[in-house]
Amino acid sequence: MKERITGAEALMRSLVNEGVKTIFGYPGGAIMPVFDALYDYRDRLNHILVRHEQGATHAAQGFARVSGEVGCCIVTSGPGATNTITGIADAMIDSTPMVVICGQVGVSMLGTDAFQEVDVVGITSPISKWNFQIRRAEDVAWAVSRAFYIAKSGRPGPVVLDFAKNAQTGMVEYEPAKVDFIRSYDPDPQPSDEAIKLAARMIDDSVKPFVLVGQGVELGNAQNELREFLEKAQIPAGCTLLGLSALPTDHPLNMGMLGMHGNLGPNVMTNQCDLLIAIGMRFDDRVTGNLNTYAKQAKIIHFDIDPSEFDKNVKVDLPVLGNCKTTLAAVSKLISPAKHNSWIQGFQPYAEKEYNKVIEKAIHPTQGPLLMGEVVRKVSEAANNEAVLVTDVGQNQMFGCRYFKFTKPRSVVTSGGCGTMGFGLPAAIGATFGVPERTVCLFVGDGGLQMTIQELGTIMEQGCPVKIILLNNNFLGNVRQWQAMFFNHRYSFTPMANPDYEKIAEAYGIPAHTVIDRQDLDDSIRVMLDTPGPYLLQCAVMEEDNVLPMTPPGADVDKMMLEIKE
């Protein structure tokens, strides 16, 4: 006779069967049977108790982004479940593989407005790749296997399991399940031979080709294929925010970051190339600017694993469906070695102009208060440009992504499509569990830090070695910049009265230091990096520092501002 176990224990066995080792979560009434079962699996499943359920989702995201594995979190019903909504939406738009398991009232109580009952399936349907309500213990093994398969295959994304309490306590003759096929779901579409051949011909025929590198390269583990492709065809490339570490910063064909606060050359040359090759990116509005003028002179090839992205925002001449690890390798075999020296050299004047007008002032100031750009660059270099960059959202994010340097893949953890303030601190916690051997540097503003500041308790309990660099300008900096530029300096509710962050860190047992003077910055950074475990380095930065260049919202992508005129 087969062993009979509870649905809650079936969940534990199923998670182990999926290779899960780390879970982020928070217990509560409707998920208590699961946490009781988890008590006996502490040697196999490392549960990280966060201080808020939103923190659990962002930690799971940070874990997934750096490790390439599926992030996992477990929370209770009602407010526990609704507190995960922001993280689920964030993971959906940024294609982050994550499984969220929520408690739910028993099936007999559904629809009665029972205590802490919320329609989780209804709420999460638009923001998840798949969701399912587990109503019977017999469905646990199948649902978990299917959830992980969907979350990590194809274009990754979040999956939600709504776990009714009676299914947690019910008994089942457990058998492991292995879902690796779903009818009508094709996560690994095979590329068309004709599309591959046509792409190769278009590339060979181009004189001024330009590649847009998106996060799909990282998600598809196609970093090597990308480099081989670029180097054989000698094509310059620009990277999206989430694709920044897919290509080393100092690679000679890496022309910099695309987008509203990207580098001047890649944005201008987007509207001068004759062939635009988009790889694993979704033509976000922050990258394209005004769609009516975006790359109208160019033919466009779009490599992507998700057919829904083709022609969604930008009409393309050739969609190439498939995992870019496969499609890039196939195209590379067919293209002819090429040189585009004069075209590549055309980026140089823009790089020099941007350096002279913006970058040199941002990273090598000689007087005045500390600047965010110089702090970011000094931290990056002190960590040998090998650290994982985690950011919150706002000016800290833009300065972080502009001036941090990358030598290793999967080194950028930031909230792209959702722009979630409060993302940074818990995501950095998750990253330390995903790649415990690497240094994790979090750049965060005073606004974003306070949104999830309770996760300092998680750092305290777990000893997570997050190096927190607080760029404190006493403002909601990004909104203030827009108010300065577009709202006549009317700073409506953007100045912030801040607490004593050193005392807060001390209360959590986290070493902390505040640096104000430029001459103290190098030593302060070295102390932070040399201190075992977590550290908070507060940098008192210029209050009205601005992120430049900038393409104003709705403007042409090549109409970048290098200065703000008063």
Short mmCIF file of N, CA, C and O in Angstrom, two decimals, residues 23-26 47-53 55-56 59 425-426 428-430 432-433 452-466 508 510 534:
data_model
loop_
_atom_site.label_atom_id
_atom_site.label_comp_id
_atom_site.label_asym_id
_atom_site.label_seq_id
_atom_site.Cartn_x
_atom_site.Cartn_y
_atom_site.Cartn_z
N ILE A 23 13.50 29.17 -0.15
CA ILE A 23 12.13 29.70 -0.21
C ILE A 23 12.08 30.98 0.61
O ILE A 23 12.66 31.05 1.70
N PHE A 24 11.40 31.97 0.11
CA PHE A 24 11.17 33.21 0.85
C PHE A 24 9.70 33.26 1.23
O PHE A 24 8.83 33.00 0.39
N GLY A 25 9.39 33.57 2.49
CA GLY A 25 7.99 33.53 2.85
C GLY A 25 7.66 34.15 4.18
O GLY A 25 8.51 34.71 4.88
N TYR A 26 6.35 34.01 4.51
CA TYR A 26 5.81 34.58 5.74
C TYR A 26 4.56 33.77 6.10
O TYR A 26 3.65 33.64 5.28
N HIS A 47 14.15 28.08 4.41
CA HIS A 47 13.11 29.11 4.37
C HIS A 47 13.65 30.40 4.96
O HIS A 47 14.16 30.43 6.08
N ILE A 48 13.53 31.49 4.19
CA ILE A 48 13.99 32.79 4.63
C ILE A 48 12.76 33.60 5.05
O ILE A 48 11.91 33.92 4.22
N LEU A 49 12.67 33.89 6.34
CA LEU A 49 11.54 34.67 6.85
C LEU A 49 11.76 36.15 6.55
O LEU A 49 12.63 36.79 7.12
N VAL A 50 10.98 36.68 5.61
CA VAL A 50 11.04 38.10 5.29
C VAL A 50 10.17 38.86 6.29
O VAL A 50 9.55 38.27 7.17
N ARG A 51 10.12 40.17 6.15
CA ARG A 51 9.32 40.97 7.08
C ARG A 51 8.04 41.50 6.45
O ARG A 51 7.25 42.16 7.12
N HIS A 52 7.84 41.21 5.17
CA HIS A 52 6.63 41.62 4.46
C HIS A 52 6.54 40.76 3.21
O HIS A 52 7.54 40.45 2.59
N GLU A 53 5.32 40.39 2.85
CA GLU A 53 5.16 39.48 1.71
C GLU A 53 5.65 40.07 0.39
O GLU A 53 6.12 39.34 -0.48
N GLY A 55 8.27 41.77 0.14
CA GLY A 55 9.69 41.46 0.21
C GLY A 55 10.00 40.05 -0.23
O GLY A 55 11.04 39.78 -0.82
N ALA A 56 9.07 39.12 0.05
CA ALA A 56 9.28 37.73 -0.37
C ALA A 56 9.34 37.62 -1.88
O ALA A 56 10.19 36.91 -2.44
N ALA A 59 12.55 39.31 -3.21
CA ALA A 59 13.71 38.47 -2.90
C ALA A 59 13.77 37.28 -3.84
O ALA A 59 14.84 36.90 -4.33
N LEU A 425 16.03 46.60 -1.88
CA LEU A 425 16.54 45.96 -0.67
C LEU A 425 16.19 44.47 -0.63
O LEU A 425 17.08 43.63 -0.46
N PRO A 426 14.92 44.07 -0.79
CA PRO A 426 14.64 42.63 -0.78
C PRO A 426 15.23 41.89 -1.96
O PRO A 426 15.65 40.73 -1.82
N ALA A 428 18.07 42.50 -3.36
CA ALA A 428 19.48 42.29 -3.02
C ALA A 428 19.64 41.14 -2.04
O ALA A 428 20.60 40.36 -2.13
N ILE A 429 18.70 41.02 -1.10
CA ILE A 429 18.72 39.88 -0.18
C ILE A 429 18.64 38.58 -0.96
O ILE A 429 19.42 37.65 -0.76
N GLY A 430 17.68 38.51 -1.89
CA GLY A 430 17.54 37.31 -2.70
C GLY A 430 18.78 37.00 -3.51
O GLY A 430 19.18 35.84 -3.66
N THR A 432 21.85 37.56 -2.74
CA THR A 432 22.93 36.96 -1.93
C THR A 432 22.72 35.47 -1.74
O THR A 432 23.70 34.74 -1.53
N PHE A 433 21.49 35.00 -1.81
CA PHE A 433 21.24 33.56 -1.73
C PHE A 433 21.40 32.90 -3.09
O PHE A 433 21.74 31.72 -3.19
N THR A 452 10.67 49.58 1.84
CA THR A 452 10.80 48.20 2.31
C THR A 452 11.90 48.10 3.37
O THR A 452 12.59 47.09 3.48
N ILE A 453 12.04 49.15 4.17
CA ILE A 453 13.14 49.22 5.13
C ILE A 453 13.04 48.13 6.20
O ILE A 453 14.02 47.76 6.83
N GLN A 454 11.83 47.57 6.36
CA GLN A 454 11.67 46.50 7.34
C GLN A 454 12.50 45.27 7.00
O GLN A 454 12.81 44.45 7.87
N GLU A 455 12.92 45.13 5.73
CA GLU A 455 13.72 43.96 5.36
C GLU A 455 15.14 44.02 5.92
O GLU A 455 15.89 43.05 5.80
N LEU A 456 15.50 45.14 6.55
CA LEU A 456 16.74 45.14 7.32
C LEU A 456 16.67 44.07 8.41
O LEU A 456 17.70 43.53 8.83
N GLY A 457 15.46 43.76 8.87
CA GLY A 457 15.30 42.68 9.84
C GLY A 457 15.67 41.33 9.26
O GLY A 457 16.23 40.47 9.96
N THR A 458 15.35 41.11 7.99
CA THR A 458 15.75 39.87 7.32
C THR A 458 17.27 39.79 7.21
O THR A 458 17.88 38.75 7.44
N ILE A 459 17.88 40.91 6.84
CA ILE A 459 19.34 40.97 6.76
C ILE A 459 19.96 40.67 8.12
O ILE A 459 20.93 39.92 8.23
N MET A 460 19.39 41.26 9.16
CA MET A 460 19.90 41.04 10.51
C MET A 460 19.84 39.56 10.89
O MET A 460 20.82 38.99 11.38
N GLU A 461 18.70 38.94 10.65
CA GLU A 461 18.52 37.54 11.05
C GLU A 461 19.38 36.59 10.23
O GLU A 461 19.94 35.63 10.76
N GLN A 462 19.48 36.86 8.94
CA GLN A 462 20.18 35.95 8.04
C GLN A 462 21.65 36.29 7.84
O GLN A 462 22.41 35.48 7.30
N GLY A 463 22.03 37.50 8.22
CA GLY A 463 23.42 37.92 7.98
C GLY A 463 23.72 38.12 6.50
O GLY A 463 24.87 37.95 6.07
N CYS A 464 22.71 38.46 5.72
CA CYS A 464 22.90 38.61 4.27
C CYS A 464 23.97 39.67 3.98
O CYS A 464 23.84 40.82 4.41
N PRO A 465 25.01 39.32 3.22
CA PRO A 465 26.12 40.26 3.00
C PRO A 465 25.83 41.31 1.94
O PRO A 465 26.59 41.47 0.97
N VAL A 466 24.72 42.04 2.11
CA VAL A 466 24.37 43.08 1.14
C VAL A 466 25.15 44.34 1.46
O VAL A 466 25.15 44.81 2.61
N TYR A 508 19.59 47.36 13.94
CA TYR A 508 19.53 46.04 13.30
C TYR A 508 20.88 45.32 13.33
O TYR A 508 21.04 44.27 12.71
N ILE A 510 23.67 46.26 11.96
CA ILE A 510 24.35 46.38 10.67
C ILE A 510 25.36 47.51 10.75
O ILE A 510 24.99 48.66 11.04
N PRO A 534 26.76 42.28 6.08
CA PRO A 534 26.11 43.47 5.54
C PRO A 534 26.79 44.76 5.98
O PRO A 534 27.52 44.79 6.97
#
